Amino acid sequence: MGYRVAVVGATGNVGREMLNILAERQFPADEVVALASRKSLGTEVSYGDKTLKTKDLDTFDFTGWDIALFAIGSDATKTYAPKAAKAGCVVIDNSSLYRYDPEIPLIVPEVNPDAIEMVKNKNIIANPNCSTAQMVVALKPLHDRATIKRVVVSTYQSVSGAGKEGIDELWDQTKSIYNPTSEVAPSKFTKQIAFNVIPHIDVFMEDGSTKEEWKMVAETKKIVDPKIKVTATCVRVPVFVGHSESINIETVDHLDEEEAREILRESPGIMVVDKREDGGYTTPIECVGDFATFISRIRQDSTIDNGLNFWCVSDNLRKGAALNAVQIAELLGNRVLKKG
Ligand code: 2RA
């Protein structure tokens, strides 16, 4: 006997990927329902070789459903997640609403699977921010071997992180540069994104960092180790899908580049593509649709005693969101619900 699974926000980029990945990984579901707002009622979405018509989230009764994968904004999540949880349906939420609640587990299954036991607190599990998920997959094995003291990360985040509007904007702006007469919708980003980069994602905080940068710090501490110092600069780049990150770590124990490469090669969820030659590294275009977090350019940072640099690329709609959520559902099934 399998699970009854709801995908909430099934018409968005992440919701559609959740349905794709549930099918690709043959998640043991007896039934899958696609939920969306009333304005999207009846929209057809793919689930493997099946087509589902979206049902109305507002009137949906979660009673008797096992797992709800949420891919809607924090405001709507605030309304519907407690309703689902109260009905006995475990919520796996991709918004930032519950990530920092000490009673709610924030999980990357390759990193902190044991946190799944905390689901008993509120029947809700939080999915991390896309830029955090891919980074902690790489940090965890290196931290276990050499204890990471400090992380300096610069991100190069694709426009799909900003939703469908982000994708449409890059497309429209690029077209308008080659065809000045074409229409350009009002900007979702603060400045032109086509042929440009924008060092600003989410809102500015008191200390001059952005909330996206704050999320990477807070979530890395919650998922990996509160003692790790993290500083981040998050940048939007004119790439449709695939977040890239330049990561520098300082460790307590010495770790040379070859040993780091071997450790990462052996670690779950990671593909090392690291040759010191033309094309010997992964770029965002090459990660799209893949489950892996790709690591390249592993090399010593000779400016400090125990430092390493590396390049990290992953599909932000998959490991950064939908894949991680489905992996949490798999972990939940194996460790807690244990149906079938
Ligand atoms: C972004 N990480 O890339 C944020 C939210 N998905 O826009």
mmCIF file of N, CA and C in Angstrom, residues 66-160:
data_model
loop_
_atom_site.group_PDB
_atom_site.id
_atom_site.type_symbol
_atom_site.label_atom_id
_atom_site.label_comp_id
_atom_site.label_asym_id
_atom_site.label_seq_id
_atom_site.Cartn_x
_atom_site.Cartn_y
_atom_site.Cartn_z
ATOM 1 N N ASP A 66 -1.550 11.531 3.120
ATOM 2 C CA ASP A 66 -0.358 11.271 3.940
ATOM 3 C C ASP A 66 0.649 12.418 3.912
ATOM 4 N N ILE A 67 0.914 12.940 2.716
ATOM 5 C CA ILE A 67 1.996 13.925 2.552
ATOM 6 C C ILE A 67 1.518 15.030 1.614
ATOM 7 N N ALA A 68 1.826 16.283 1.990
ATOM 8 C CA ALA A 68 1.534 17.417 1.093
ATOM 9 C C ALA A 68 2.830 18.163 0.819
ATOM 10 N N LEU A 69 3.227 18.191 -0.444
ATOM 11 C CA LEU A 69 4.417 18.947 -0.849
ATOM 12 C C LEU A 69 3.940 20.355 -1.200
ATOM 13 N N PHE A 70 4.372 21.328 -0.404
ATOM 14 C CA PHE A 70 3.911 22.714 -0.607
ATOM 15 C C PHE A 70 4.926 23.499 -1.427
ATOM 16 N N ALA A 71 4.420 24.147 -2.490
ATOM 17 C CA ALA A 71 5.294 24.992 -3.324
ATOM 18 C C ALA A 71 4.551 26.285 -3.644
ATOM 19 N N ILE A 72 4.126 26.979 -2.563
ATOM 20 C CA ILE A 72 3.410 28.252 -2.719
ATOM 21 C C ILE A 72 4.088 29.263 -1.791
ATOM 22 N N GLY A 73 3.723 30.533 -1.894
ATOM 23 C CA GLY A 73 4.367 31.562 -1.081
ATOM 24 C C GLY A 73 4.060 31.409 0.410
ATOM 25 N N SER A 74 4.865 32.128 1.202
ATOM 26 C CA SER A 74 4.719 32.026 2.658
ATOM 27 C C SER A 74 3.338 32.436 3.142
ATOM 28 N N ASP A 75 2.760 33.471 2.546
ATOM 29 C CA ASP A 75 1.438 33.941 3.012
ATOM 30 C C ASP A 75 0.374 32.853 2.845
ATOM 31 N N ALA A 76 0.337 32.249 1.652
ATOM 32 C CA ALA A 76 -0.670 31.196 1.416
ATOM 33 C C ALA A 76 -0.349 29.966 2.260
ATOM 34 N N THR A 77 0.940 29.683 2.428
ATOM 35 C CA THR A 77 1.343 28.534 3.256
ATOM 36 C C THR A 77 0.833 28.709 4.678
ATOM 37 N N LYS A 78 0.888 29.961 5.160
ATOM 38 C CA LYS A 78 0.434 30.251 6.534
ATOM 39 C C LYS A 78 -1.048 29.859 6.709
ATOM 40 N N THR A 79 -1.813 29.980 5.640
ATOM 41 C CA THR A 79 -3.246 29.648 5.681
ATOM 42 C C THR A 79 -3.469 28.141 5.579
ATOM 43 N N TYR A 80 -2.790 27.497 4.653
ATOM 44 C CA TYR A 80 -3.150 26.113 4.312
ATOM 45 C C TYR A 80 -2.292 25.031 4.977
ATOM 46 N N ALA A 81 -1.055 25.327 5.308
ATOM 47 C CA ALA A 81 -0.193 24.286 5.906
ATOM 48 C C ALA A 81 -0.730 23.823 7.262
ATOM 49 N N PRO A 82 -1.118 24.736 8.175
ATOM 50 C CA PRO A 82 -1.661 24.269 9.456
ATOM 51 C C PRO A 82 -2.930 23.420 9.286
ATOM 52 N N LYS A 83 -3.711 23.766 8.279
ATOM 53 C CA LYS A 83 -4.967 23.025 7.991
ATOM 54 C C LYS A 83 -4.625 21.575 7.600
ATOM 55 N N ALA A 84 -3.620 21.434 6.741
ATOM 56 C CA ALA A 84 -3.195 20.098 6.291
ATOM 57 C C ALA A 84 -2.591 19.321 7.452
ATOM 58 N N ALA A 85 -1.714 19.992 8.200
ATOM 59 C CA ALA A 85 -1.039 19.325 9.326
ATOM 60 C C ALA A 85 -2.049 18.858 10.361
ATOM 61 N N LYS A 86 -3.029 19.698 10.618
ATOM 62 C CA LYS A 86 -4.066 19.360 11.630
ATOM 63 C C LYS A 86 -4.917 18.168 11.178
ATOM 64 N N ALA A 87 -5.046 18.022 9.868
ATOM 65 C CA ALA A 87 -5.838 16.901 9.319
ATOM 66 C C ALA A 87 -5.034 15.608 9.304
ATOM 67 N N GLY A 88 -3.778 15.680 9.772
ATOM 68 C CA GLY A 88 -2.957 14.470 9.843
ATOM 69 C C GLY A 88 -2.093 14.241 8.627
ATOM 70 N N CYS A 89 -2.017 15.242 7.741
ATOM 71 C CA CYS A 89 -1.201 15.141 6.520
ATOM 72 C C CYS A 89 0.122 15.861 6.774
ATOM 73 N N VAL A 90 1.250 15.170 6.610
ATOM 74 C CA VAL A 90 2.560 15.794 6.875
ATOM 75 C C VAL A 90 2.870 16.788 5.761
ATOM 76 N N VAL A 91 3.192 18.021 6.178
ATOM 77 C CA VAL A 91 3.510 19.087 5.211
ATOM 78 C C VAL A 91 5.022 19.176 5.009
ATOM 79 N N ILE A 92 5.465 19.157 3.752
ATOM 80 C CA ILE A 92 6.875 19.417 3.419
ATOM 81 C C ILE A 92 6.856 20.722 2.645
ATOM 82 N N ASP A 93 7.318 21.793 3.311
ATOM 83 C CA ASP A 93 7.089 23.144 2.809
ATOM 84 C C ASP A 93 8.323 23.779 2.195
ATOM 85 N N ASN A 94 8.206 24.249 0.956
ATOM 86 C CA ASN A 94 9.334 24.862 0.249
ATOM 87 C C ASN A 94 9.461 26.354 0.505
ATOM 88 N N SER A 95 8.467 26.952 1.181
ATOM 89 C CA SER A 95 8.593 28.404 1.457
ATOM 90 C C SER A 95 9.525 28.599 2.649
ATOM 91 N N SER A 96 9.825 29.864 2.958
ATOM 92 C CA SER A 96 10.761 30.129 4.069
ATOM 93 C C SER A 96 10.027 30.222 5.404
ATOM 94 N N LEU A 97 8.693 30.050 5.371
ATOM 95 C CA LEU A 97 7.873 30.329 6.561
ATOM 96 C C LEU A 97 8.337 29.606 7.823
ATOM 97 N N TYR A 98 8.627 28.329 7.731
ATOM 98 C CA TYR A 98 8.887 27.526 8.937
ATOM 99 C C TYR A 98 10.364 27.182 9.131
ATOM 100 N N ARG A 99 11.227 27.622 8.194
ATOM 101 C CA ARG A 99 12.633 27.152 8.222
ATOM 102 C C ARG A 99 13.352 27.468 9.532
ATOM 103 N N TYR A 100 13.023 28.586 10.160
ATOM 104 C CA TYR A 100 13.803 29.048 11.303
ATOM 105 C C TYR A 100 13.106 28.765 12.633
ATOM 106 N N ASP A 101 11.992 28.018 12.563
ATOM 107 C CA ASP A 101 11.262 27.624 13.780
ATOM 108 C C ASP A 101 12.025 26.478 14.446
ATOM 109 N N PRO A 102 12.498 26.668 15.671
ATOM 110 C CA PRO A 102 13.331 25.618 16.309
ATOM 111 C C PRO A 102 12.609 24.286 16.480
ATOM 112 N N GLU A 103 11.284 24.321 16.429
ATOM 113 C CA GLU A 103 10.543 23.057 16.611
ATOM 114 C C GLU A 103 10.305 22.335 15.281
ATOM 115 N N ILE A 104 10.634 23.024 14.174
ATOM 116 C CA ILE A 104 10.355 22.426 12.860
ATOM 117 C C ILE A 104 11.671 22.046 12.177
ATOM 118 N N PRO A 105 11.799 20.795 11.756
ATOM 119 C CA PRO A 105 13.057 20.346 11.130
ATOM 120 C C PRO A 105 13.248 20.988 9.759
ATOM 121 N N LEU A 106 14.503 21.393 9.494
ATOM 122 C CA LEU A 106 14.910 21.938 8.185
ATOM 123 C C LEU A 106 15.879 20.902 7.633
ATOM 124 N N ILE A 107 15.509 20.221 6.558
ATOM 125 C CA ILE A 107 16.229 18.983 6.206
ATOM 126 C C ILE A 107 16.788 18.963 4.783
ATOM 127 N N VAL A 108 18.050 18.542 4.694
ATOM 128 C CA VAL A 108 18.646 18.105 3.427
ATOM 129 C C VAL A 108 19.041 16.645 3.685
ATOM 130 N N PRO A 109 18.344 15.691 3.109
ATOM 131 C CA PRO A 109 18.506 14.283 3.512
ATOM 132 C C PRO A 109 19.935 13.754 3.502
ATOM 133 N N GLU A 110 20.780 14.259 2.613
ATOM 134 C CA GLU A 110 22.181 13.807 2.615
ATOM 135 C C GLU A 110 22.949 14.365 3.810
ATOM 136 N N VAL A 111 22.392 15.370 4.478
ATOM 137 C CA VAL A 111 23.156 16.091 5.511
ATOM 138 C C VAL A 111 22.655 15.797 6.919
ATOM 139 N N ASN A 112 21.357 15.959 7.148
ATOM 140 C CA ASN A 112 20.821 15.807 8.524
ATOM 141 C C ASN A 112 19.532 14.983 8.537
ATOM 142 N N PRO A 113 19.605 13.740 8.064
ATOM 143 C CA PRO A 113 18.397 12.887 7.982
ATOM 144 C C PRO A 113 17.757 12.626 9.347
ATOM 145 N N ASP A 114 18.549 12.585 10.399
ATOM 146 C CA ASP A 114 17.994 12.263 11.726
ATOM 147 C C ASP A 114 17.016 13.332 12.218
ATOM 148 N N ALA A 115 17.092 14.522 11.630
ATOM 149 C CA ALA A 115 16.173 15.596 12.046
ATOM 150 C C ALA A 115 14.727 15.250 11.707
ATOM 151 N N ILE A 116 14.529 14.202 10.883
ATOM 152 C CA ILE A 116 13.163 13.821 10.484
ATOM 153 C C ILE A 116 12.318 13.455 11.703
ATOM 154 N N GLU A 117 12.973 13.019 12.769
ATOM 155 C CA GLU A 117 12.232 12.628 13.992
ATOM 156 C C GLU A 117 11.443 13.811 14.567
ATOM 157 N N MET A 118 11.889 15.052 14.232
ATOM 158 C CA MET A 118 11.215 16.244 14.793
ATOM 159 C C MET A 118 9.851 16.490 14.155
ATOM 160 N N VAL A 119 9.524 15.720 13.101
ATOM 161 C CA VAL A 119 8.227 15.952 12.425
ATOM 162 C C VAL A 119 7.074 15.775 13.410
ATOM 163 N N LYS A 120 7.332 14.975 14.463
ATOM 164 C CA LYS A 120 6.262 14.705 15.432
ATOM 165 C C LYS A 120 5.837 15.987 16.178
ATOM 166 N N ASN A 121 6.679 17.017 16.145
ATOM 167 C CA ASN A 121 6.341 18.265 16.862
ATOM 168 C C ASN A 121 5.114 18.939 16.271
ATOM 169 N N LYS A 122 5.155 19.234 14.954
ATOM 170 C CA LYS A 122 4.052 20.002 14.350
ATOM 171 C C LYS A 122 3.537 19.416 13.035
ATOM 172 N N ASN A 123 4.049 18.226 12.654
ATOM 173 C CA ASN A 123 3.613 17.581 11.399
ATOM 174 C C ASN A 123 4.000 18.407 10.177
ATOM 175 N N ILE A 124 5.057 19.247 10.361
ATOM 176 C CA ILE A 124 5.544 20.098 9.271
ATOM 177 C C ILE A 124 7.061 19.943 9.173
ATOM 178 N N ILE A 125 7.573 19.872 7.945
ATOM 179 C CA ILE A 125 9.014 19.801 7.683
ATOM 180 C C ILE A 125 9.340 20.926 6.696
ATOM 181 N N ALA A 126 10.443 21.628 6.958
ATOM 182 C CA ALA A 126 10.813 22.738 6.064
ATOM 183 C C ALA A 126 11.905 22.313 5.086
ATOM 184 N N ASN A 127 11.769 22.782 3.864
ATOM 185 C CA ASN A 127 12.741 22.594 2.796
ATOM 186 C C ASN A 127 13.623 23.840 2.761
ATOM 187 N N PRO A 128 14.939 23.715 2.619
ATOM 188 C CA PRO A 128 15.798 24.901 2.670
ATOM 189 C C PRO A 128 15.727 25.748 1.398
ATOM 190 N N ASN A 129 16.312 26.924 1.472
ATOM 191 C CA ASN A 129 16.440 27.794 0.323
ATOM 192 C C ASN A 129 17.324 27.105 -0.719
ATOM 193 N N CYS A 130 17.042 27.341 -1.992
ATOM 194 C CA CYS A 130 17.750 26.620 -3.057
ATOM 195 C C CYS A 130 19.263 26.808 -2.957
ATOM 196 N N SER A 131 19.695 28.065 -2.679
ATOM 197 C CA SER A 131 21.141 28.318 -2.658
ATOM 198 C C SER A 131 21.812 27.635 -1.467
ATOM 199 N N THR A 132 21.043 27.394 -0.395
ATOM 200 C CA THR A 132 21.612 26.686 0.764
ATOM 201 C C THR A 132 21.736 25.192 0.483
ATOM 202 N N ALA A 133 20.705 24.608 -0.120
ATOM 203 C CA ALA A 133 20.635 23.141 -0.270
ATOM 204 C C ALA A 133 21.871 22.593 -0.982
ATOM 205 N N GLN A 134 22.212 23.181 -2.122
ATOM 206 C CA GLN A 134 23.341 22.637 -2.891
ATOM 207 C C GLN A 134 24.661 22.832 -2.139
ATOM 208 N N MET A 135 24.755 23.932 -1.387
ATOM 209 C CA MET A 135 26.017 24.209 -0.681
ATOM 210 C C MET A 135 26.242 23.223 0.467
ATOM 211 N N VAL A 136 25.210 22.968 1.272
ATOM 212 C CA VAL A 136 25.409 22.104 2.447
ATOM 213 C C VAL A 136 25.658 20.646 2.056
ATOM 214 N N VAL A 137 25.196 20.241 0.888
ATOM 215 C CA VAL A 137 25.491 18.879 0.406
ATOM 216 C C VAL A 137 27.002 18.709 0.272
ATOM 217 N N ALA A 138 27.677 19.781 -0.159
ATOM 218 C CA ALA A 138 29.140 19.738 -0.322
ATOM 219 C C ALA A 138 29.851 19.992 1.010
ATOM 220 N N LEU A 139 29.307 20.863 1.839
ATOM 221 C CA LEU A 139 29.993 21.205 3.092
ATOM 222 C C LEU A 139 30.030 20.029 4.071
ATOM 223 N N LYS A 140 28.933 19.279 4.139
ATOM 224 C CA LYS A 140 28.787 18.242 5.176
ATOM 225 C C LYS A 140 29.946 17.237 5.193
ATOM 226 N N PRO A 141 30.288 16.585 4.073
ATOM 227 C CA PRO A 141 31.379 15.594 4.130
ATOM 228 C C PRO A 141 32.739 16.218 4.473
ATOM 229 N N LEU A 142 32.937 17.455 4.048
ATOM 230 C CA LEU A 142 34.212 18.120 4.347
ATOM 231 C C LEU A 142 34.250 18.526 5.819
ATOM 232 N N HIS A 143 33.083 18.927 6.335
ATOM 233 C CA HIS A 143 32.986 19.297 7.757
ATOM 234 C C HIS A 143 33.223 18.070 8.647
ATOM 235 N N ASP A 144 32.662 16.941 8.261
ATOM 236 C CA ASP A 144 32.840 15.701 9.041
ATOM 237 C C ASP A 144 34.316 15.305 9.100
ATOM 238 N N ARG A 145 35.034 15.545 8.008
ATOM 239 C CA ARG A 145 36.449 15.113 7.945
ATOM 240 C C ARG A 145 37.371 16.135 8.592
ATOM 241 N N ALA A 146 37.108 17.447 8.419
ATOM 242 C CA ALA A 146 38.127 18.432 8.821
ATOM 243 C C ALA A 146 37.579 19.584 9.649
ATOM 244 N N THR A 147 36.328 19.580 10.015
ATOM 245 C CA THR A 147 35.655 20.632 10.799
ATOM 246 C C THR A 147 35.813 22.016 10.164
ATOM 247 N N ILE A 148 34.795 22.436 9.474
ATOM 248 C CA ILE A 148 34.789 23.746 8.818
ATOM 249 C C ILE A 148 34.589 24.841 9.870
ATOM 250 N N LYS A 149 35.492 25.854 9.833
ATOM 251 C CA LYS A 149 35.369 26.999 10.762
ATOM 252 C C LYS A 149 34.590 28.136 10.086
ATOM 253 N N ARG A 150 34.874 28.343 8.804
ATOM 254 C CA ARG A 150 34.342 29.542 8.125
ATOM 255 C C ARG A 150 34.073 29.241 6.662
ATOM 256 N N VAL A 151 32.979 29.785 6.150
ATOM 257 C CA VAL A 151 32.604 29.644 4.737
ATOM 258 C C VAL A 151 32.409 31.037 4.144
ATOM 259 N N VAL A 152 33.035 31.274 2.994
ATOM 260 C CA VAL A 152 32.786 32.507 2.231
ATOM 261 C C VAL A 152 32.197 32.059 0.896
ATOM 262 N N VAL A 153 30.955 32.482 0.613
ATOM 263 C CA VAL A 153 30.311 32.005 -0.615
ATOM 264 C C VAL A 153 29.788 33.180 -1.433
ATOM 265 N N SER A 154 30.029 33.111 -2.732
ATOM 266 C CA SER A 154 29.403 34.060 -3.677
ATOM 267 C C SER A 154 28.513 33.242 -4.597
ATOM 268 N N THR A 155 27.252 33.667 -4.740
ATOM 269 C CA THR A 155 26.351 32.887 -5.585
ATOM 270 C C THR A 155 26.078 33.609 -6.898
ATOM 271 N N TYR A 156 25.733 32.820 -7.904
ATOM 272 C CA TYR A 156 25.390 33.315 -9.245
ATOM 273 C C TYR A 156 24.065 32.629 -9.564
ATOM 274 N N GLN A 157 22.944 33.263 -9.131
ATOM 275 C CA GLN A 157 21.654 32.591 -9.103
ATOM 276 C C GLN A 157 20.814 32.874 -10.334
ATOM 277 N N SER A 158 20.242 31.793 -10.889
ATOM 278 C CA SER A 158 19.450 31.918 -12.123
ATOM 279 C C SER A 158 18.130 32.625 -11.851
ATOM 280 N N VAL A 159 17.529 33.116 -12.928
ATOM 281 C CA VAL A 159 16.288 33.898 -12.797
ATOM 282 C C VAL A 159 15.090 33.027 -12.423
ATOM 283 N N SER A 160 15.201 31.708 -12.633
ATOM 284 C CA SER A 160 14.053 30.843 -12.272
ATOM 285 C C SER A 160 13.855 30.804 -10.757
#
